[in-house]
Amino acid sequence: MTRYGPMFGPDYTFLGVPACDWQTPATYADADVVIVGAPFDGGTSHRPGARFGPQVIRGTDYLPHDGSRPHMAMRVDALTGDLTVKDAGDLEVFSGEIQRSCTVIEDAVAFISANGAIPLILGGDHTITWPDATGVSRTHGKGRIALIHFDAHADTGDIEFGSLYGHGQPMRRLIESGAVRGDRFLQLGLRGYWPGPETLDWMADQRMNSFHMSEIVERGLDAVLDSAFEIAMDDCDGVFLSVDIDVCDPGHAPGTGTPEPGGLTARQLLDAVSRICQELPVVGMDIVEVSPPFDHAEITAMLGNRVVLEALSGIARRRKDGDGPRWKRSTPLLEGRGTAQQPGQAVGE
């Protein structure tokens, strides 16, 4: 089968990176990361439209789509040079058939992961994290990956609207299946008025680690991330990162299906994603719930695009650092640049 391309728009790749066919490993044998779209929103409970998310995440940028994005602060180019990224286009999913669509997604993610690339999935509603993380666990082993989950909602419901499957239940399905351990499940940004006490009791029984926005405000985001990192890497080999764009306040991400006031700022989310990917061994990632029909002035689409870029740049920086000192995020922008730098002068150490 040839590359499917976006289901709902022109056939273009993420900011112009090379295309590949996920079913043909030779087309991405050199890739560190393979981007794939999962344009499925058949699990939404409120506002639909996330099926159009992959298209806008790929293309919403005012800079040339030339397959290159040097990161000013981290001094890497995650799209070329320091990381090899390819785009496999969209999977063919079926909005009226959740289980069939999830099987397609899981098999594709598992295949990409088994062939040595980090799968980065563009959603789509949050239903897709169930097959995404399950697919990665098929390569790395059940219970061997921790899951860091940014979201306003816990997504640990059981039966919603008469179904076991939907964007309010993927985290419960992952834990019940054993793909991810409950005690290695880290949730950040929860708030609002769902789920209720019964579901919260179930989460506590699974020993989940769920950080409400009130705790993040009180302790500070960096302190909460420090705690999450210690838990995530205890007896796990890697991390799957799942970002629901509604973790941000609707003022920063209006284009989403279930907006909840009082969330993270765009700056906080970008910094957190960058730090996770720089400091932890990320083996898979998805970004979900970007719903263009409810966006305003492409605010949410642009943020989704930047979440992907920050993640890729963090992965590139981690690989560039190797076993040496980690790049300091506080390094002044122009330090070590220009003709004044002495030969062999270290920067950011």
mmCIF file of C-alpha atoms in Angstrom:
data_model
loop_
_atom_site.group_PDB
_atom_site.id
_atom_site.type_symbol
_atom_site.label_atom_id
_atom_site.label_comp_id
_atom_site.label_asym_id
_atom_site.label_seq_id
_atom_site.Cartn_x
_atom_site.Cartn_y
_atom_site.Cartn_z
ATOM 1 C CA MET A 1 0.000 0.000 0.000
ATOM 2 C CA THR A 2 1.296 3.447 -0.834
ATOM 3 C CA ARG A 3 1.389 6.375 1.565
ATOM 4 C CA TYR A 4 -2.173 7.455 2.319
ATOM 5 C CA GLY A 5 -1.488 11.135 2.941
ATOM 6 C CA PRO A 6 -3.819 13.377 4.958
ATOM 7 C CA MET A 7 -7.427 12.179 4.885
ATOM 8 C CA PHE A 8 -8.938 15.653 4.940
ATOM 9 C CA GLY A 9 -6.623 17.892 2.946
ATOM 10 C CA PRO A 10 -3.659 18.218 0.592
ATOM 11 C CA ASP A 11 -0.882 15.651 0.811
ATOM 12 C CA TYR A 12 1.853 17.488 2.669
ATOM 13 C CA THR A 13 4.210 16.458 5.436
ATOM 14 C CA PHE A 14 5.017 18.027 8.807
ATOM 15 C CA LEU A 15 6.728 21.283 7.851
ATOM 16 C CA GLY A 16 8.216 19.662 4.764
ATOM 17 C CA VAL A 17 10.091 16.685 6.248
ATOM 18 C CA PRO A 18 10.554 13.707 3.904
ATOM 19 C CA ALA A 19 7.603 11.386 3.387
ATOM 20 C CA CYS A 20 7.662 7.665 4.080
ATOM 21 C CA ASP A 21 5.370 4.645 4.013
ATOM 22 C CA TRP A 22 4.944 3.116 7.472
ATOM 23 C CA GLN A 23 4.360 -0.321 5.960
ATOM 24 C CA THR A 24 7.703 -0.179 4.133
ATOM 25 C CA PRO A 25 10.494 0.010 6.735
ATOM 26 C CA ALA A 26 13.103 0.691 4.058
ATOM 27 C CA THR A 27 11.526 4.122 3.529
ATOM 28 C CA TYR A 28 12.324 5.125 7.122
ATOM 29 C CA ALA A 29 15.288 2.918 7.971
ATOM 30 C CA ASP A 30 17.330 6.018 8.859
ATOM 31 C CA ALA A 31 14.538 7.775 10.783
ATOM 32 C CA ASP A 32 14.707 8.530 14.499
ATOM 33 C CA VAL A 33 11.064 9.624 14.565
ATOM 34 C CA VAL A 34 8.145 8.764 12.292
ATOM 35 C CA ILE A 35 5.131 11.049 12.384
ATOM 36 C CA VAL A 36 1.766 9.495 11.585
ATOM 37 C CA GLY A 37 -1.715 10.984 11.633
ATOM 38 C CA ALA A 38 -4.692 9.336 13.334
ATOM 39 C CA PRO A 39 -7.619 11.511 12.180
ATOM 40 C CA PHE A 40 -10.215 9.836 14.389
ATOM 41 C CA ASP A 41 -12.772 11.695 16.501
ATOM 42 C CA GLY A 42 -15.468 9.046 16.767
ATOM 43 C CA GLY A 43 -14.937 8.840 20.513
ATOM 44 C CA THR A 44 -15.782 12.453 21.346
ATOM 45 C CA SER A 45 -18.435 13.213 23.957
ATOM 46 C CA HIS A 46 -18.975 16.913 23.178
ATOM 47 C CA ARG A 47 -17.577 18.984 20.312
ATOM 48 C CA PRO A 48 -16.192 17.007 17.339
ATOM 49 C CA GLY A 49 -13.628 18.096 14.749
ATOM 50 C CA ALA A 50 -10.363 16.623 16.047
ATOM 51 C CA ARG A 51 -10.249 14.434 12.932
ATOM 52 C CA PHE A 52 -8.965 17.568 11.203
ATOM 53 C CA GLY A 53 -6.187 17.993 13.779
ATOM 54 C CA PRO A 54 -3.350 16.194 11.939
ATOM 55 C CA GLN A 55 -3.692 18.449 8.904
ATOM 56 C CA VAL A 56 -3.432 21.719 10.820
ATOM 57 C CA ILE A 57 -0.719 20.499 13.218
ATOM 58 C CA ARG A 58 1.417 19.610 10.207
ATOM 59 C CA GLY A 59 1.021 22.882 8.397
ATOM 60 C CA THR A 60 0.210 25.792 10.716
ATOM 61 C CA ASP A 61 3.420 27.817 10.675
ATOM 62 C CA TYR A 62 4.364 31.189 9.204
ATOM 63 C CA LEU A 63 7.887 29.997 8.322
ATOM 64 C CA PRO A 64 8.801 28.093 5.137
ATOM 65 C CA HIS A 65 7.857 24.427 5.104
ATOM 66 C CA ASP A 66 11.426 23.488 4.232
ATOM 67 C CA GLY A 67 12.046 20.589 6.619
ATOM 68 C CA SER A 68 14.350 22.610 8.863
ATOM 69 C CA ARG A 69 13.768 24.290 12.239
ATOM 70 C CA PRO A 70 16.904 25.322 14.161
ATOM 71 C CA HIS A 71 15.953 25.790 17.824
ATOM 72 C CA MET A 72 17.416 29.074 19.034
ATOM 73 C CA ALA A 73 17.703 28.091 22.684
ATOM 74 C CA MET A 74 18.716 24.423 22.450
ATOM 75 C CA ARG A 75 20.917 24.860 19.359
ATOM 76 C CA VAL A 76 19.693 21.809 17.502
ATOM 77 C CA ASP A 77 17.728 21.334 14.300
ATOM 78 C CA ALA A 78 15.284 18.535 15.074
ATOM 79 C CA LEU A 79 13.995 18.242 11.517
ATOM 80 C CA THR A 80 17.336 17.883 9.806
ATOM 81 C CA GLY A 81 20.891 17.284 10.942
ATOM 82 C CA ASP A 82 20.467 16.481 14.636
ATOM 83 C CA LEU A 83 17.463 14.185 14.195
ATOM 84 C CA THR A 84 15.937 12.420 11.212
ATOM 85 C CA VAL A 85 12.167 12.837 11.073
ATOM 86 C CA LYS A 86 9.841 11.406 8.436
ATOM 87 C CA ASP A 87 6.088 11.652 7.954
ATOM 88 C CA ALA A 88 4.048 8.564 7.043
ATOM 89 C CA GLY A 89 0.843 10.494 6.385
ATOM 90 C CA ASP A 90 -2.522 9.593 7.886
ATOM 91 C CA LEU A 91 -3.828 6.175 8.743
ATOM 92 C CA GLU A 92 -7.133 5.203 7.170
ATOM 93 C CA VAL A 93 -9.543 5.169 10.091
ATOM 94 C CA PHE A 94 -13.304 4.858 10.311
ATOM 95 C CA SER A 95 -15.164 7.304 12.543
ATOM 96 C CA GLY A 96 -18.173 5.055 13.031
ATOM 97 C CA GLU A 97 -16.089 2.048 14.093
ATOM 98 C CA ILE A 98 -14.002 2.678 17.192
ATOM 99 C CA GLN A 99 -12.575 -0.810 17.703
ATOM 100 C CA ARG A 100 -11.715 -1.269 14.023
ATOM 101 C CA SER A 101 -10.014 2.140 13.924
ATOM 102 C CA CYS A 102 -8.095 1.466 17.130
ATOM 103 C CA THR A 103 -6.834 -1.842 15.741
ATOM 104 C CA VAL A 104 -5.498 -0.059 12.645
ATOM 105 C CA ILE A 105 -3.772 2.549 14.807
ATOM 106 C CA GLU A 106 -2.290 0.047 17.258
ATOM 107 C CA ASP A 107 -0.887 -2.176 14.529
ATOM 108 C CA ALA A 108 0.702 0.765 12.697
ATOM 109 C CA VAL A 109 2.256 2.235 15.856
ATOM 110 C CA ALA A 110 3.557 -1.176 16.932
ATOM 111 C CA PHE A 111 5.078 -1.750 13.488
ATOM 112 C CA ILE A 112 6.828 1.632 13.429
ATOM 113 C CA SER A 113 8.145 1.125 16.970
ATOM 114 C CA ALA A 114 9.335 -2.420 16.233
ATOM 115 C CA ASN A 115 11.288 -1.088 13.251
ATOM 116 C CA GLY A 116 13.336 1.248 15.426
ATOM 117 C CA ALA A 117 11.654 4.641 15.125
ATOM 118 C CA ILE A 118 9.850 6.668 17.770
ATOM 119 C CA PRO A 119 6.202 6.962 16.691
ATOM 120 C CA LEU A 120 4.756 10.465 17.057
ATOM 121 C CA ILE A 121 1.014 10.369 16.468
ATOM 122 C CA LEU A 122 -1.068 13.401 15.526
ATOM 123 C CA GLY A 123 -4.690 13.082 16.686
ATOM 124 C CA GLY A 124 -7.499 12.865 16.641
ATOM 125 C CA ASP A 125 -9.398 12.629 19.926
ATOM 126 C CA HIS A 126 -7.933 11.059 23.049
ATOM 127 C CA THR A 127 -9.387 7.652 22.256
ATOM 128 C CA ILE A 128 -6.250 7.057 20.201
ATOM 129 C CA THR A 129 -3.910 6.972 23.203
ATOM 130 C CA TRP A 130 -5.271 3.521 24.041
ATOM 131 C CA PRO A 131 -3.957 2.007 20.756
ATOM 132 C CA ASP A 132 -0.951 4.361 20.645
ATOM 133 C CA ALA A 133 0.520 3.375 24.011
ATOM 134 C CA THR A 134 -0.541 -0.246 23.551
ATOM 135 C CA GLY A 135 1.299 -0.370 20.240
ATOM 136 C CA VAL A 136 4.487 0.971 21.820
ATOM 137 C CA SER A 137 4.150 -1.496 24.711
ATOM 138 C CA ARG A 138 4.106 -4.360 22.205
ATOM 139 C CA THR A 139 7.694 -3.434 21.359
ATOM 140 C CA HIS A 140 9.006 -2.441 24.783
ATOM 141 C CA GLY A 141 6.972 -4.851 26.901
ATOM 142 C CA LYS A 142 3.809 -4.581 28.955
ATOM 143 C CA GLY A 143 4.360 -2.478 32.030
ATOM 144 C CA ARG A 144 7.812 -1.375 30.879
ATOM 145 C CA ILE A 145 6.822 2.126 29.761
ATOM 146 C CA ALA A 146 5.590 4.900 32.018
ATOM 147 C CA LEU A 147 2.930 7.262 30.696
ATOM 148 C CA ILE A 148 3.063 11.023 31.263
ATOM 149 C CA HIS A 149 -0.341 12.474 30.489
ATOM 150 C CA PHE A 150 -1.156 16.187 30.174
ATOM 151 C CA ASP A 151 -4.896 16.766 30.320
ATOM 152 C CA ALA A 152 -7.706 18.640 31.998
ATOM 153 C CA HIS A 153 -9.488 15.300 32.360
ATOM 154 C CA ALA A 154 -8.360 11.967 33.815
ATOM 155 C CA ASP A 155 -9.917 9.925 30.950
ATOM 156 C CA THR A 156 -10.383 7.010 33.322
ATOM 157 C CA GLY A 157 -14.126 6.520 32.848
ATOM 158 C CA ASP A 158 -15.487 3.021 32.508
ATOM 159 C CA ILE A 159 -18.708 2.899 30.497
ATOM 160 C CA GLU A 160 -19.628 6.213 28.888
ATOM 161 C CA PHE A 161 -22.628 6.570 26.583
ATOM 162 C CA GLY A 162 -23.018 2.802 26.754
ATOM 163 C CA SER A 163 -19.520 2.096 25.425
ATOM 164 C CA LEU A 164 -16.224 0.921 26.870
ATOM 165 C CA TYR A 165 -14.358 2.958 24.261
ATOM 166 C CA GLY A 166 -14.122 6.702 23.756
ATOM 167 C CA HIS A 167 -12.007 9.704 24.607
ATOM 168 C CA GLY A 168 -13.028 9.538 28.270
ATOM 169 C CA GLN A 169 -11.797 5.974 28.846
ATOM 170 C CA PRO A 170 -8.409 5.270 27.204
ATOM 171 C CA MET A 171 -6.381 5.447 30.405
ATOM 172 C CA ARG A 172 -8.582 2.909 32.188
ATOM 173 C CA ARG A 173 -8.354 0.548 29.227
ATOM 174 C CA LEU A 174 -4.555 0.853 29.191
ATOM 175 C CA ILE A 175 -4.278 0.016 32.883
ATOM 176 C CA GLU A 176 -6.809 -2.815 32.755
ATOM 177 C CA SER A 177 -4.980 -4.410 29.817
ATOM 178 C CA GLY A 178 -1.631 -4.223 31.607
ATOM 179 C CA ALA A 179 -0.033 -2.206 28.809
ATOM 180 C CA VAL A 180 0.788 0.534 31.346
ATOM 181 C CA ARG A 181 1.041 0.100 35.110
ATOM 182 C CA GLY A 182 -1.256 2.251 37.188
ATOM 183 C CA ASP A 183 1.588 3.226 39.500
ATOM 184 C CA ARG A 184 3.622 4.461 36.533
ATOM 185 C CA PHE A 185 0.825 6.651 35.214
ATOM 186 C CA LEU A 186 1.530 10.361 35.695
ATOM 187 C CA GLN A 187 -1.267 12.862 35.000
ATOM 188 C CA LEU A 188 -0.720 16.628 35.066
ATOM 189 C CA GLY A 189 -3.200 19.483 34.778
ATOM 190 C CA LEU A 190 -6.427 17.831 35.968
ATOM 191 C CA ARG A 191 -9.251 20.184 36.916
ATOM 192 C CA GLY A 192 -12.969 20.816 36.513
ATOM 193 C CA TYR A 193 -15.822 18.601 37.645
ATOM 194 C CA TRP A 194 -15.261 15.229 36.000
ATOM 195 C CA PRO A 195 -14.683 12.426 36.902
ATOM 196 C CA GLY A 196 -16.641 11.881 40.093
ATOM 197 C CA PRO A 197 -15.664 10.290 43.414
ATOM 198 C CA GLU A 198 -16.245 6.683 42.321
ATOM 199 C CA THR A 199 -13.791 6.996 39.430
ATOM 200 C CA LEU A 200 -11.286 8.863 41.596
ATOM 201 C CA ASP A 201 -11.469 5.984 44.091
ATOM 202 C CA TRP A 202 -10.691 3.538 41.256
ATOM 203 C CA MET A 203 -7.702 5.679 40.250
ATOM 204 C CA ALA A 204 -6.406 5.669 43.814
ATOM 205 C CA ASP A 205 -6.765 1.888 43.963
ATOM 206 C CA GLN A 206 -4.578 1.633 40.837
ATOM 207 C CA ARG A 207 -1.959 3.827 42.586
ATOM 208 C CA MET A 208 -2.128 6.395 39.818
ATOM 209 C CA ASN A 209 -0.254 9.667 40.239
ATOM 210 C CA SER A 210 -2.627 12.489 39.331
ATOM 211 C CA PHE A 211 -1.598 16.115 39.843
ATOM 212 C CA HIS A 212 -4.500 18.569 40.004
ATOM 213 C CA MET A 213 -3.966 22.146 38.824
ATOM 214 C CA SER A 214 -4.350 23.358 42.406
ATOM 215 C CA GLU A 215 -1.342 21.232 43.425
ATOM 216 C CA ILE A 216 0.651 22.466 40.424
ATOM 217 C CA VAL A 217 -0.127 26.075 41.348
ATOM 218 C CA GLU A 218 0.808 25.495 45.000
ATOM 219 C CA ARG A 219 4.040 23.540 44.411
ATOM 220 C CA GLY A 220 5.099 24.918 41.036
ATOM 221 C CA LEU A 221 5.206 23.018 37.752
ATOM 222 C CA ASP A 222 8.922 22.235 37.893
ATOM 223 C CA ALA A 223 8.613 20.688 41.364
ATOM 224 C CA VAL A 224 5.708 18.516 40.196
ATOM 225 C CA LEU A 225 7.709 17.450 37.133
ATOM 226 C CA ASP A 226 10.624 16.513 39.394
ATOM 227 C CA SER A 227 8.314 14.216 41.352
ATOM 228 C CA ALA A 228 6.811 12.769 38.172
ATOM 229 C CA PHE A 229 10.244 12.031 36.684
ATOM 230 C CA GLU A 230 11.350 10.055 39.753
ATOM 231 C CA ILE A 231 8.240 7.882 39.588
ATOM 232 C CA ALA A 232 8.291 7.446 35.800
ATOM 233 C CA MET A 233 11.823 6.066 35.629
ATOM 234 C CA ASP A 234 11.517 3.727 38.614
ATOM 235 C CA ASP A 235 11.563 0.221 37.098
ATOM 236 C CA CYS A 236 10.538 1.421 33.622
ATOM 237 C CA ASP A 237 12.588 1.567 30.441
ATOM 238 C CA GLY A 238 10.972 4.480 28.658
ATOM 239 C CA VAL A 239 8.188 7.037 28.623
ATOM 240 C CA PHE A 240 5.143 7.538 26.435
ATOM 241 C CA LEU A 241 4.078 11.197 26.387
ATOM 242 C CA SER A 242 0.433 12.047 25.718
ATOM 243 C CA VAL A 243 -0.581 15.701 25.360
ATOM 244 C CA ASP A 244 -4.246 16.666 25.297
ATOM 245 C CA ILE A 245 -4.277 20.276 24.173
ATOM 246 C CA ASP A 246 -7.110 21.019 26.619
ATOM 247 C CA VAL A 247 -4.552 20.866 29.436
ATOM 248 C CA CYS A 248 -4.066 24.521 28.522
ATOM 249 C CA ASP A 249 -6.518 27.201 29.527
ATOM 250 C CA PRO A 250 -9.091 27.826 26.747
ATOM 251 C CA GLY A 251 -7.600 31.303 26.350
ATOM 252 C CA HIS A 252 -4.455 29.560 25.084
ATOM 253 C CA ALA A 253 -6.173 26.658 23.279
ATOM 254 C CA PRO A 254 -9.802 27.447 22.359
ATOM 255 C CA GLY A 255 -9.984 24.919 19.525
ATOM 256 C CA THR A 256 -10.707 21.764 21.464
ATOM 257 C CA GLY A 257 -13.676 19.543 22.193
ATOM 258 C CA THR A 258 -14.039 19.847 25.976
ATOM 259 C CA PRO A 259 -12.483 23.164 27.088
ATOM 260 C CA GLU A 260 -11.990 23.646 30.825
ATOM 261 C CA PRO A 261 -10.995 27.054 32.304
ATOM 262 C CA GLY A 262 -8.018 27.407 34.607
ATOM 263 C CA GLY A 263 -5.360 25.329 32.878
ATOM 264 C CA LEU A 264 -1.687 25.640 32.024
ATOM 265 C CA THR A 265 -0.421 28.459 29.885
ATOM 266 C CA ALA A 266 1.028 27.743 26.460
ATOM 267 C CA ARG A 267 4.453 28.676 27.826
ATOM 268 C CA GLN A 268 4.179 26.182 30.672
ATOM 269 C CA LEU A 269 3.152 23.357 28.354
ATOM 270 C CA LEU A 270 5.941 24.008 25.866
ATOM 271 C CA ASP A 271 8.570 24.184 28.618
ATOM 272 C CA ALA A 272 7.282 20.987 30.220
ATOM 273 C CA VAL A 273 7.236 19.036 26.954
ATOM 274 C CA SER A 274 10.728 20.266 26.083
ATOM 275 C CA ARG A 275 12.056 19.272 29.494
ATOM 276 C CA ILE A 276 10.463 15.806 29.401
ATOM 277 C CA CYS A 277 11.912 15.015 25.996
ATOM 278 C CA GLN A 278 15.341 16.353 26.921
ATOM 279 C CA GLU A 279 15.602 14.568 30.269
ATOM 280 C CA LEU A 280 13.694 11.293 29.775
ATOM 281 C CA PRO A 281 13.906 8.450 27.227
ATOM 282 C CA VAL A 282 10.705 9.120 25.267
ATOM 283 C CA VAL A 283 9.751 6.079 23.178
ATOM 284 C CA GLY A 284 6.436 7.340 21.838
ATOM 285 C CA MET A 285 4.192 10.399 21.883
ATOM 286 C CA ASP A 286 0.826 11.672 20.778
ATOM 287 C CA ILE A 287 -0.862 15.065 20.696
ATOM 288 C CA VAL A 288 -4.635 15.048 20.643
ATOM 289 C CA GLU A 289 -7.886 17.021 20.756
ATOM 290 C CA VAL A 290 -6.890 19.889 18.451
ATOM 291 C CA SER A 291 -10.255 20.705 16.840
ATOM 292 C CA PRO A 292 -9.866 23.269 14.022
ATOM 293 C CA PRO A 293 -13.616 23.998 13.598
ATOM 294 C CA PHE A 294 -13.644 25.500 17.100
ATOM 295 C CA ASP A 295 -10.286 27.265 16.854
ATOM 296 C CA HIS A 296 -9.836 31.013 16.632
ATOM 297 C CA ALA A 297 -7.113 32.654 14.530
ATOM 298 C CA GLU A 298 -5.251 29.295 14.481
ATOM 299 C CA ILE A 299 -4.253 29.747 18.134
ATOM 300 C CA THR A 300 -4.669 26.070 18.999
ATOM 301 C CA ALA A 301 -3.271 24.798 15.705
ATOM 302 C CA MET A 302 -0.121 26.860 16.175
ATOM 303 C CA LEU A 303 0.290 25.620 19.735
ATOM 304 C CA GLY A 304 -0.126 22.021 18.586
ATOM 305 C CA ASN A 305 2.559 22.534 15.953
ATOM 306 C CA ARG A 306 4.912 24.018 18.539
ATOM 307 C CA VAL A 307 4.285 21.181 21.000
ATOM 308 C CA VAL A 308 5.547 18.780 18.336
ATOM 309 C CA LEU A 309 8.570 20.952 17.559
ATOM 310 C CA GLU A 310 9.513 21.350 21.233
ATOM 311 C CA ALA A 311 9.242 17.594 21.716
ATOM 312 C CA LEU A 312 11.401 16.856 18.690
ATOM 313 C CA SER A 313 13.969 19.471 19.721
ATOM 314 C CA GLY A 314 14.124 18.008 23.225
ATOM 315 C CA ILE A 315 14.738 14.521 21.818
ATOM 316 C CA ALA A 316 17.423 15.911 19.505
ATOM 317 C CA ARG A 317 19.133 17.754 22.363
ATOM 318 C CA ARG A 318 19.104 14.617 24.543
ATOM 319 C CA ARG A 319 20.741 12.587 21.767
ATOM 320 C CA LYS A 320 23.288 15.288 21.073
ATOM 321 C CA ASP A 321 24.258 15.496 24.743
ATOM 322 C CA GLY A 322 24.672 11.717 24.961
ATOM 323 C CA ASP A 323 26.385 10.728 28.197
ATOM 324 C CA GLY A 324 27.940 14.151 28.646
ATOM 325 C CA PRO A 325 26.649 17.158 30.603
ATOM 326 C CA ARG A 326 23.034 18.051 29.866
ATOM 327 C CA TRP A 327 22.418 21.289 28.024
ATOM 328 C CA LYS A 328 21.504 24.059 30.452
ATOM 329 C CA ARG A 329 18.192 25.682 29.625
ATOM 330 C CA SER A 330 19.432 28.917 31.217
ATOM 331 C CA THR A 331 22.286 29.327 28.705
ATOM 332 C CA PRO A 332 22.139 32.903 27.331
ATOM 333 C CA LEU A 333 20.939 32.976 23.740
ATOM 334 C CA LEU A 334 24.110 34.461 22.234
ATOM 335 C CA GLU A 335 26.701 32.900 24.536
ATOM 336 C CA GLY A 336 29.433 31.206 22.527
ATOM 337 C CA ARG A 337 28.099 32.454 19.211
ATOM 338 C CA GLY A 338 29.879 34.712 16.745
ATOM 339 C CA THR A 339 33.547 35.368 16.124
ATOM 340 C CA ALA A 340 34.309 36.086 19.799
ATOM 341 C CA GLN A 341 34.068 32.409 20.744
ATOM 342 C CA GLN A 342 37.441 30.845 21.381
ATOM 343 C CA PRO A 343 38.301 27.505 19.745
ATOM 344 C CA GLY A 344 37.172 24.624 21.926
ATOM 345 C CA GLN A 345 35.105 26.858 24.199
ATOM 346 C CA ALA A 346 32.275 24.880 25.808
ATOM 347 C CA VAL A 347 28.774 26.290 25.681
ATOM 348 C CA GLY A 348 25.905 25.463 28.005
ATOM 349 C CA GLU A 349 27.929 23.300 30.373
#
